[in-house]
Short mmCIF file of C-alpha atoms in Angstrom, two decimals:
data_model
loop_
_atom_site.label_atom_id
_atom_site.label_comp_id
_atom_site.label_asym_id
_atom_site.label_seq_id
_atom_site.Cartn_x
_atom_site.Cartn_y
_atom_site.Cartn_z
CA MET P 1 -3.14 36.67 -32.33
CA VAL P 2 -6.12 34.55 -33.32
CA LEU P 3 -8.70 32.71 -31.23
CA ARG P 4 -9.44 29.53 -33.17
CA THR P 5 -12.07 27.76 -31.07
CA LEU P 6 -14.09 28.34 -27.92
CA LYS P 7 -15.91 25.71 -25.88
CA LEU P 8 -18.40 26.55 -23.14
CA HIS P 9 -19.84 24.20 -20.53
CA ASN P 10 -22.56 25.45 -18.16
CA PHE P 11 -21.35 29.03 -18.58
CA ARG P 12 -24.06 31.66 -18.07
CA ASN P 13 -27.00 30.54 -20.23
CA TYR P 14 -24.93 28.06 -22.28
CA GLY P 15 -25.14 24.32 -21.62
CA ASP P 16 -22.57 22.97 -24.07
CA ALA P 17 -21.54 25.10 -27.03
CA ALA P 18 -18.59 25.24 -29.42
CA PHE P 19 -17.46 28.02 -31.75
CA THR P 20 -14.89 28.14 -34.55
CA PHE P 21 -13.88 31.70 -35.40
CA GLY P 22 -12.44 33.23 -38.55
CA GLU P 23 -9.30 35.35 -38.57
CA GLY P 24 -11.03 38.60 -39.52
CA VAL P 25 -14.36 40.00 -38.35
CA ASN P 26 -16.78 37.59 -36.67
CA LEU P 27 -20.37 38.66 -36.18
CA VAL P 28 -22.45 37.37 -33.25
CA CYS P 29 -26.08 38.36 -33.73
CA GLY P 30 -29.41 37.68 -32.12
CA ARG P 31 -32.18 39.27 -30.10
CA ASN P 32 -31.52 40.75 -26.68
CA ALA P 33 -30.96 38.40 -23.70
CA GLN P 34 -30.02 35.39 -25.86
CA GLY P 35 -26.38 35.07 -24.78
CA LYS P 36 -24.35 37.32 -27.11
CA THR P 37 -22.69 39.25 -24.29
CA ASN P 38 -22.18 36.02 -22.35
CA LEU P 39 -20.10 34.74 -25.27
CA LEU P 40 -17.88 37.83 -25.27
CA GLU P 41 -17.60 37.66 -21.49
CA ALA P 42 -16.24 34.13 -21.79
CA VAL P 43 -13.63 35.24 -24.34
CA SER P 44 -12.69 38.25 -22.22
CA ALA P 45 -12.30 36.02 -19.16
CA LEU P 46 -9.63 34.00 -20.97
CA SER P 47 -7.62 37.24 -21.21
CA THR P 48 -8.27 38.85 -17.84
CA MET P 49 -9.22 35.92 -15.56
CA ARG P 50 -12.31 37.85 -14.48
CA LEU P 51 -15.90 38.44 -15.59
CA PHE P 52 -16.33 42.00 -16.77
CA ARG P 53 -19.91 42.32 -15.47
CA THR P 54 -19.36 41.02 -11.94
CA GLY P 55 -16.66 40.54 -9.37
CA GLN P 56 -17.95 37.08 -8.46
CA LYS P 57 -16.72 34.32 -10.76
CA LYS P 58 -19.44 32.00 -9.50
CA ASP P 59 -21.91 34.30 -11.28
CA GLY P 60 -20.62 32.75 -14.49
CA LEU P 61 -22.26 29.43 -13.61
CA ARG P 62 -25.41 28.38 -15.37
CA PHE P 63 -28.44 28.48 -13.09
CA GLY P 64 -28.58 25.42 -10.87
CA GLU P 65 -25.08 24.19 -11.75
CA ASP P 66 -22.09 23.91 -9.40
CA ALA P 67 -19.30 24.02 -12.00
CA ALA P 68 -18.62 25.55 -15.40
CA ALA P 69 -15.77 25.67 -17.91
CA VAL P 70 -14.48 28.00 -20.61
CA GLU P 71 -11.82 26.65 -22.96
CA GLY P 72 -10.12 28.47 -25.82
CA ALA P 73 -7.55 27.37 -28.39
CA PHE P 74 -5.54 30.21 -29.92
CA SER P 75 -2.27 31.19 -31.55
CA ALA P 76 0.00 34.00 -30.38
CA GLN P 77 3.57 34.94 -31.27
CA GLY P 78 3.82 31.95 -33.58
CA ARG P 79 2.82 29.43 -30.90
CA ASP P 80 -0.37 27.48 -30.23
CA PHE P 81 -2.01 27.46 -26.80
CA THR P 82 -5.05 26.14 -25.01
CA LEU P 83 -6.37 27.89 -21.93
CA GLU P 84 -9.17 26.56 -19.76
CA LEU P 85 -10.96 28.23 -16.86
CA ARG P 86 -12.93 26.03 -14.47
CA LEU P 87 -15.39 27.89 -12.30
CA PHE P 88 -16.97 26.51 -9.16
CA ARG P 89 -19.70 27.60 -6.81
CA ARG P 90 -17.87 26.66 -3.62
CA LYS P 91 -14.15 26.94 -4.40
CA SER P 92 -11.68 29.08 -6.28
CA MET P 93 -11.33 29.10 -10.04
CA GLU P 94 -8.82 26.70 -11.60
CA ILE P 95 -6.75 27.64 -14.67
CA TYR P 96 -5.12 25.19 -17.08
CA ARG P 97 -2.61 26.11 -19.79
CA ASN P 98 -2.02 23.39 -22.38
CA GLY P 99 -3.59 20.95 -19.93
CA VAL P 100 -1.34 21.87 -16.98
CA ARG P 101 -2.88 23.57 -13.95
CA LEU P 102 -1.37 26.95 -13.07
CA ARG P 103 -0.64 27.95 -9.49
CA ARG P 104 -1.71 31.59 -9.79
CA GLN P 105 -4.11 33.55 -11.94
CA SER P 106 -1.32 35.96 -12.87
CA ASP P 107 0.57 33.06 -14.51
CA ALA P 108 -1.97 33.16 -17.35
CA ALA P 109 -1.75 36.93 -17.83
CA GLY P 110 -0.85 38.10 -21.32
CA LEU P 111 -1.30 34.76 -23.08
CA LEU P 112 -4.46 35.76 -24.95
CA GLN P 113 -4.64 39.54 -25.25
CA SER P 114 -7.93 41.31 -25.89
CA VAL P 115 -9.47 44.76 -25.80
CA LEU P 116 -13.12 44.90 -24.78
CA PHE P 117 -15.37 47.81 -25.72
CA CYS P 118 -18.90 47.64 -24.30
CA PRO P 119 -21.65 50.26 -23.81
CA ASP P 120 -20.60 50.85 -20.18
CA ASP P 121 -17.19 51.98 -21.44
CA LEU P 122 -18.83 54.94 -23.16
CA TYR P 123 -19.22 56.37 -19.65
CA LEU P 124 -15.65 55.60 -18.65
CA VAL P 125 -14.89 59.31 -18.49
CA ARG P 126 -17.71 60.21 -16.11
CA GLU P 127 -17.44 57.19 -13.81
CA GLY P 128 -15.39 57.19 -10.61
CA ALA P 129 -11.63 56.74 -10.45
CA ALA P 130 -11.97 52.99 -9.73
CA VAL P 131 -13.34 52.38 -13.25
CA ARG P 132 -10.45 54.18 -14.97
CA ARG P 133 -7.97 52.47 -12.65
CA ARG P 134 -9.42 49.11 -13.68
CA PHE P 135 -9.03 50.15 -17.32
CA LEU P 136 -5.30 50.77 -16.74
CA ASP P 137 -4.79 47.60 -14.72
CA THR P 138 -6.63 45.37 -17.21
CA ALA P 139 -4.42 46.57 -20.06
CA LEU P 140 -1.18 46.40 -18.09
CA CYS P 141 -1.85 42.91 -16.72
CA GLN P 142 -2.01 41.67 -20.31
CA LEU P 143 0.93 43.69 -21.62
CA ARG P 144 3.20 43.09 -18.64
CA PRO P 145 2.58 39.74 -16.90
CA ARG P 146 4.95 40.82 -14.10
CA TYR P 147 2.56 43.72 -13.42
CA ALA P 148 -0.25 41.21 -12.81
CA GLN P 149 1.85 39.50 -10.13
CA ILE P 150 2.72 42.82 -8.47
CA LEU P 151 -0.91 43.95 -8.50
CA GLU P 152 -2.02 40.61 -7.06
CA GLU P 153 0.42 40.95 -4.17
CA TYR P 154 -0.43 44.61 -3.58
CA ASN P 155 -4.14 43.81 -3.39
CA ARG P 156 -3.44 40.97 -0.98
CA LEU P 157 -1.51 43.35 1.32
CA LEU P 158 -4.24 45.97 0.99
CA GLU P 159 -6.85 43.42 2.05
CA HIS P 160 -4.81 42.45 5.12
CA LYS P 161 -4.13 46.06 6.10
CA THR P 162 -7.80 46.95 5.71
CA ARG P 163 -8.73 44.02 7.95
CA ILE P 164 -6.25 45.22 10.60
CA LEU P 165 -7.73 48.71 10.53
CA ARG P 166 -11.27 47.39 10.64
CA ASP P 167 -10.65 45.05 13.59
CA SER P 168 -8.27 47.32 15.53
CA GLU P 169 -10.95 48.77 17.79
CA GLU P 170 -11.70 45.36 19.28
CA LYS P 171 -8.08 44.13 19.01
CA PRO P 172 -5.72 47.13 19.47
CA ALA P 173 -2.65 44.86 19.38
CA LEU P 174 -3.21 44.43 15.64
CA LEU P 175 -1.96 47.98 15.12
CA ASP P 176 1.56 46.77 15.90
CA LEU P 177 1.52 45.21 12.42
CA LEU P 178 0.26 48.30 10.62
CA ASP P 179 3.57 49.97 9.76
CA ASP P 180 5.02 46.74 8.39
CA PHE P 181 2.10 46.36 6.00
CA SER P 182 2.40 50.02 5.01
CA LEU P 183 6.07 49.49 4.16
CA ARG P 184 5.44 46.41 2.05
CA MET P 185 2.54 48.10 0.27
CA ALA P 186 4.83 51.04 -0.49
CA GLN P 187 7.41 48.73 -2.04
CA PHE P 188 4.92 47.03 -4.34
CA GLY P 189 2.95 50.24 -4.90
CA ALA P 190 6.07 51.99 -6.21
CA GLN P 191 6.33 49.41 -8.99
CA LEU P 192 2.66 49.85 -9.89
CA ILE P 193 3.05 53.61 -10.11
CA ARG P 194 6.09 53.51 -12.41
CA ARG P 195 4.41 51.10 -14.82
CA ARG P 196 1.14 53.02 -14.83
CA ALA P 197 2.96 56.30 -15.47
CA HIS P 198 4.83 54.89 -18.48
CA PHE P 199 1.64 53.33 -19.87
CA VAL P 200 -0.36 56.56 -19.52
CA ARG P 201 2.38 58.55 -21.24
CA ALA P 202 2.32 56.20 -24.23
CA LEU P 203 -1.48 56.04 -24.21
CA ALA P 204 -1.80 59.83 -24.12
CA GLY P 205 -0.04 60.37 -27.43
CA LYS P 206 -2.08 57.78 -29.29
CA ALA P 207 -5.40 58.83 -27.73
CA ARG P 208 -4.68 62.48 -28.59
CA ASP P 209 -4.10 61.65 -32.25
CA ILE P 210 -7.14 59.36 -32.53
CA HIS P 211 -9.35 61.89 -30.78
CA GLY P 212 -8.12 64.57 -33.16
CA GLU P 213 -9.14 62.40 -36.15
CA ILE P 214 -12.63 61.81 -34.78
CA ALA P 215 -13.16 65.43 -33.77
CA GLY P 216 -11.72 66.80 -37.00
CA GLY P 217 -8.96 68.62 -35.17
CA ARG P 218 -11.41 70.97 -33.45
CA GLU P 219 -10.57 69.75 -29.92
CA ALA P 220 -7.48 68.52 -28.09
CA LEU P 221 -7.58 65.58 -25.68
CA SER P 222 -4.94 65.28 -22.97
CA LEU P 223 -4.35 62.51 -20.42
CA SER P 224 -2.48 62.67 -17.13
CA TYR P 225 -1.81 60.24 -14.33
CA ARG P 226 -2.76 61.27 -10.79
CA THR P 227 -1.22 59.32 -7.94
CA VAL P 228 -0.45 59.82 -4.22
CA SER P 229 0.16 63.50 -3.42
CA GLY P 230 3.43 62.67 -1.69
CA VAL P 231 4.91 61.35 -4.95
CA GLY P 232 6.87 64.06 -6.75
CA ASP P 233 7.79 62.20 -9.95
CA PRO P 234 5.99 58.93 -10.85
CA PHE P 235 8.89 58.06 -13.18
CA ALA P 236 11.45 58.16 -10.34
CA PRO P 237 13.33 54.97 -9.36
CA ALA P 238 11.24 52.47 -7.42
CA PRO P 239 13.20 52.83 -4.11
CA GLU P 240 12.63 56.59 -4.16
CA LEU P 241 8.92 56.13 -4.86
CA ALA P 242 8.64 53.52 -2.11
CA ALA P 243 10.18 55.92 0.43
CA GLN P 244 7.71 58.64 -0.56
CA LEU P 245 4.74 56.27 -0.37
CA TYR P 246 5.79 55.00 3.04
CA ALA P 247 6.24 58.55 4.37
CA HIS P 248 2.78 59.46 3.06
CA ALA P 249 1.24 56.40 4.73
CA LEU P 250 2.90 57.25 8.07
CA ALA P 251 1.62 60.82 7.82
CA HIS P 252 -1.91 59.46 7.40
CA ARG P 253 -1.64 56.74 10.03
CA VAL P 254 -3.86 58.46 12.61
CA ALA P 255 -6.48 59.27 9.98
CA GLU P 256 -6.48 55.66 8.73
CA VAL P 257 -6.94 54.26 12.23
CA SER P 258 -9.76 56.70 12.84
CA ALA P 259 -11.47 55.94 9.52
CA ARG P 260 -10.65 52.22 9.77
CA SER P 261 -9.77 52.38 6.11
CA CYS P 262 -6.59 52.47 4.01
CA LEU P 263 -6.43 56.06 2.76
CA SER P 264 -2.95 56.14 1.24
CA GLY P 265 -1.61 54.24 -1.75
CA PRO P 266 -1.93 53.73 -5.53
CA HIS P 267 -5.30 52.02 -5.01
CA LYS P 268 -6.57 55.63 -5.02
CA ASP P 269 -4.95 56.60 -8.35
CA ASP P 270 -6.84 58.13 -11.27
CA LEU P 271 -6.53 58.77 -14.99
CA VAL P 272 -7.44 62.40 -15.67
CA LEU P 273 -8.85 63.37 -19.08
CA GLU P 274 -9.15 66.94 -20.30
CA ILE P 275 -10.55 68.49 -23.47
CA ASP P 276 -8.91 71.78 -24.37
CA GLY P 277 -7.54 71.97 -20.82
CA ARG P 278 -10.89 71.44 -19.07
CA PRO P 279 -11.92 68.26 -17.19
CA ALA P 280 -13.88 66.08 -19.60
CA ALA P 281 -15.90 64.51 -16.78
CA ALA P 282 -17.29 67.85 -15.62
CA TYR P 283 -17.49 69.88 -18.83
CA GLY P 284 -17.67 67.39 -21.71
CA SER P 285 -20.89 66.94 -23.64
CA GLN P 286 -22.30 63.47 -24.18
CA GLY P 287 -20.75 63.36 -27.63
CA GLN P 288 -17.37 64.54 -26.35
CA VAL P 289 -17.38 61.97 -23.55
CA ARG P 290 -18.12 59.18 -26.04
CA THR P 291 -15.38 60.38 -28.35
CA CYS P 292 -12.91 60.33 -25.43
CA ALA P 293 -13.88 56.77 -24.50
CA LEU P 294 -13.62 55.67 -28.11
CA ALA P 295 -10.16 57.23 -28.42
CA LEU P 296 -8.98 55.47 -25.24
CA LYS P 297 -10.07 52.03 -26.42
CA LEU P 298 -8.64 52.38 -29.92
CA ALA P 299 -5.41 53.78 -28.48
CA GLU P 300 -5.20 50.79 -26.13
CA ARG P 301 -5.50 48.45 -29.12
CA ASP P 302 -2.76 50.29 -31.01
CA LEU P 303 -0.44 50.12 -28.00
CA PHE P 304 -0.85 46.36 -27.86
CA PHE P 305 0.12 46.16 -31.53
CA ASP P 306 3.17 48.39 -31.05
CA ASP P 307 4.33 46.27 -28.13
CA THR P 308 3.84 42.78 -29.58
CA GLY P 309 3.57 43.23 -33.33
CA GLU P 310 0.14 41.56 -33.22
CA TYR P 311 -3.28 43.08 -32.80
CA PRO P 312 -5.14 41.91 -29.70
CA LEU P 313 -8.52 40.31 -30.09
CA LEU P 314 -11.04 43.17 -30.28
CA LEU P 315 -14.40 42.55 -28.60
CA LEU P 316 -17.18 45.00 -29.48
CA ASP P 317 -20.24 44.25 -27.38
CA ASP P 318 -23.17 45.96 -29.10
CA VAL P 319 -21.26 49.21 -28.88
CA LEU P 320 -21.86 50.25 -32.49
CA SER P 321 -25.58 50.69 -31.85
CA GLU P 322 -24.71 53.25 -29.17
CA LEU P 323 -22.66 55.41 -31.58
CA ASP P 324 -23.84 57.83 -34.24
CA ARG P 325 -23.14 57.11 -37.91
CA GLY P 326 -19.92 59.12 -38.02
CA ARG P 327 -18.36 57.37 -35.04
CA GLN P 328 -19.59 53.98 -36.28
CA ASP P 329 -17.83 54.48 -39.60
CA PHE P 330 -14.66 55.63 -37.83
CA VAL P 331 -14.54 52.46 -35.74
CA LEU P 332 -15.27 50.17 -38.69
CA ASN P 333 -12.51 51.79 -40.74
CA ARG P 334 -9.96 51.20 -37.96
CA ILE P 335 -10.63 47.51 -37.27
CA ARG P 336 -9.52 46.10 -40.60
CA GLY P 337 -6.45 44.47 -39.04
CA GLY P 338 -6.59 41.68 -36.50
CA GLN P 339 -9.41 39.48 -35.28
CA VAL P 340 -12.68 41.08 -34.17
CA LEU P 341 -15.82 39.75 -32.47
CA ILE P 342 -18.86 42.02 -32.78
CA THR P 343 -22.24 41.44 -31.15
CA CYS P 344 -25.33 43.07 -32.63
CA CYS P 345 -29.04 42.48 -33.04
CA GLU P 346 -29.21 42.40 -36.85
CA GLU P 347 -27.18 40.54 -39.47
CA GLU P 348 -27.33 43.55 -41.81
CA LEU P 349 -24.15 44.78 -40.15
CA ALA P 350 -22.28 41.99 -41.95
CA ALA P 351 -22.47 43.90 -45.23
CA LYS P 352 -20.77 46.92 -43.64
CA VAL P 353 -17.96 45.12 -41.86
CA GLY P 354 -17.17 42.51 -44.49
CA SER P 355 -17.85 39.83 -41.93
CA GLY P 356 -16.45 36.32 -42.26
CA ALA P 357 -18.06 33.98 -39.75
CA VAL P 358 -21.60 34.86 -38.64
CA PHE P 359 -23.20 33.25 -35.59
CA ARG P 360 -26.86 33.62 -34.68
CA ILE P 361 -27.47 33.02 -30.96
CA GLU P 362 -30.82 31.99 -29.56
CA GLY P 363 -31.35 30.94 -25.96
CA GLY P 364 -27.70 30.07 -25.40
CA ARG P 365 -27.47 27.98 -28.57
CA VAL P 366 -25.96 28.57 -32.01
CA VAL P 367 -28.74 28.34 -34.57
#
């Protein structure tokens, strides 16, 4: 999987810019606040259909502009593709594959696969469950395009149910719809749970081995998937899981109406990490937490390769400067295969990574 070219129009601090990338390691360097992360955010958006620093796509627009575009040409599984995202200030994003507009964002899922590792990810372990859930969902939406469609529908139902609960005090008749939404959420939620459980099981083995390499075998990392308490076995058939989820939602109906919030469902799930049997979030040192995050990201990359036979595009956003020398060398030794984009402040890194293409960014321009 190789990203050949990238074109930006009014994206972040870029007016019009074009990039041609090499197949190996590509270095993007420059001083802080020049647009290096903006470039990686554009590439990441072609994979995930979202901006990793904000939930608002309009934030990707250059200041004072009403529209922007990100277009990439790439090869995957022996085929050539173009993918274009058009962002607007006052309407929804439009997506074009090979020049044809797609009906849904999920229709573009999995075309260009990437793994992003940025400084915020070093705190993945200590952040709330929502951050780790997003980590799982981002990977699964690329690996399993059907998952992206299921998640999209589940989130739509969750939004409607939340609105019913929020407005029910003024409009009690809305509660007549509550159980129907709970049932449909249970049906879609069951499919999310099964896919997450299988992904975490595969991820756990790879992350354990990678963590053991980094830590020299002195510590053992374990991962587990935590879902709704009413679910006995997350690997059970979807109809069985749906029945359990629906029963759990009915049992919490009064509490949900009282809280005016949806309290039951896989939108509360978590990925639990432990070091030597103790929660990493509570007991891990700063170094241990960083090693866990590093193991998760590298394991995610390896899983993509195992599934497709191609490495995903690896995006390292100034993360090497946040690691000590030992962890830096470990990362650099494991990224020899596949295409990599690395942002940094100094070009001296090129000598260490054997960089091919080098781009110096200044004020949203390639100099």
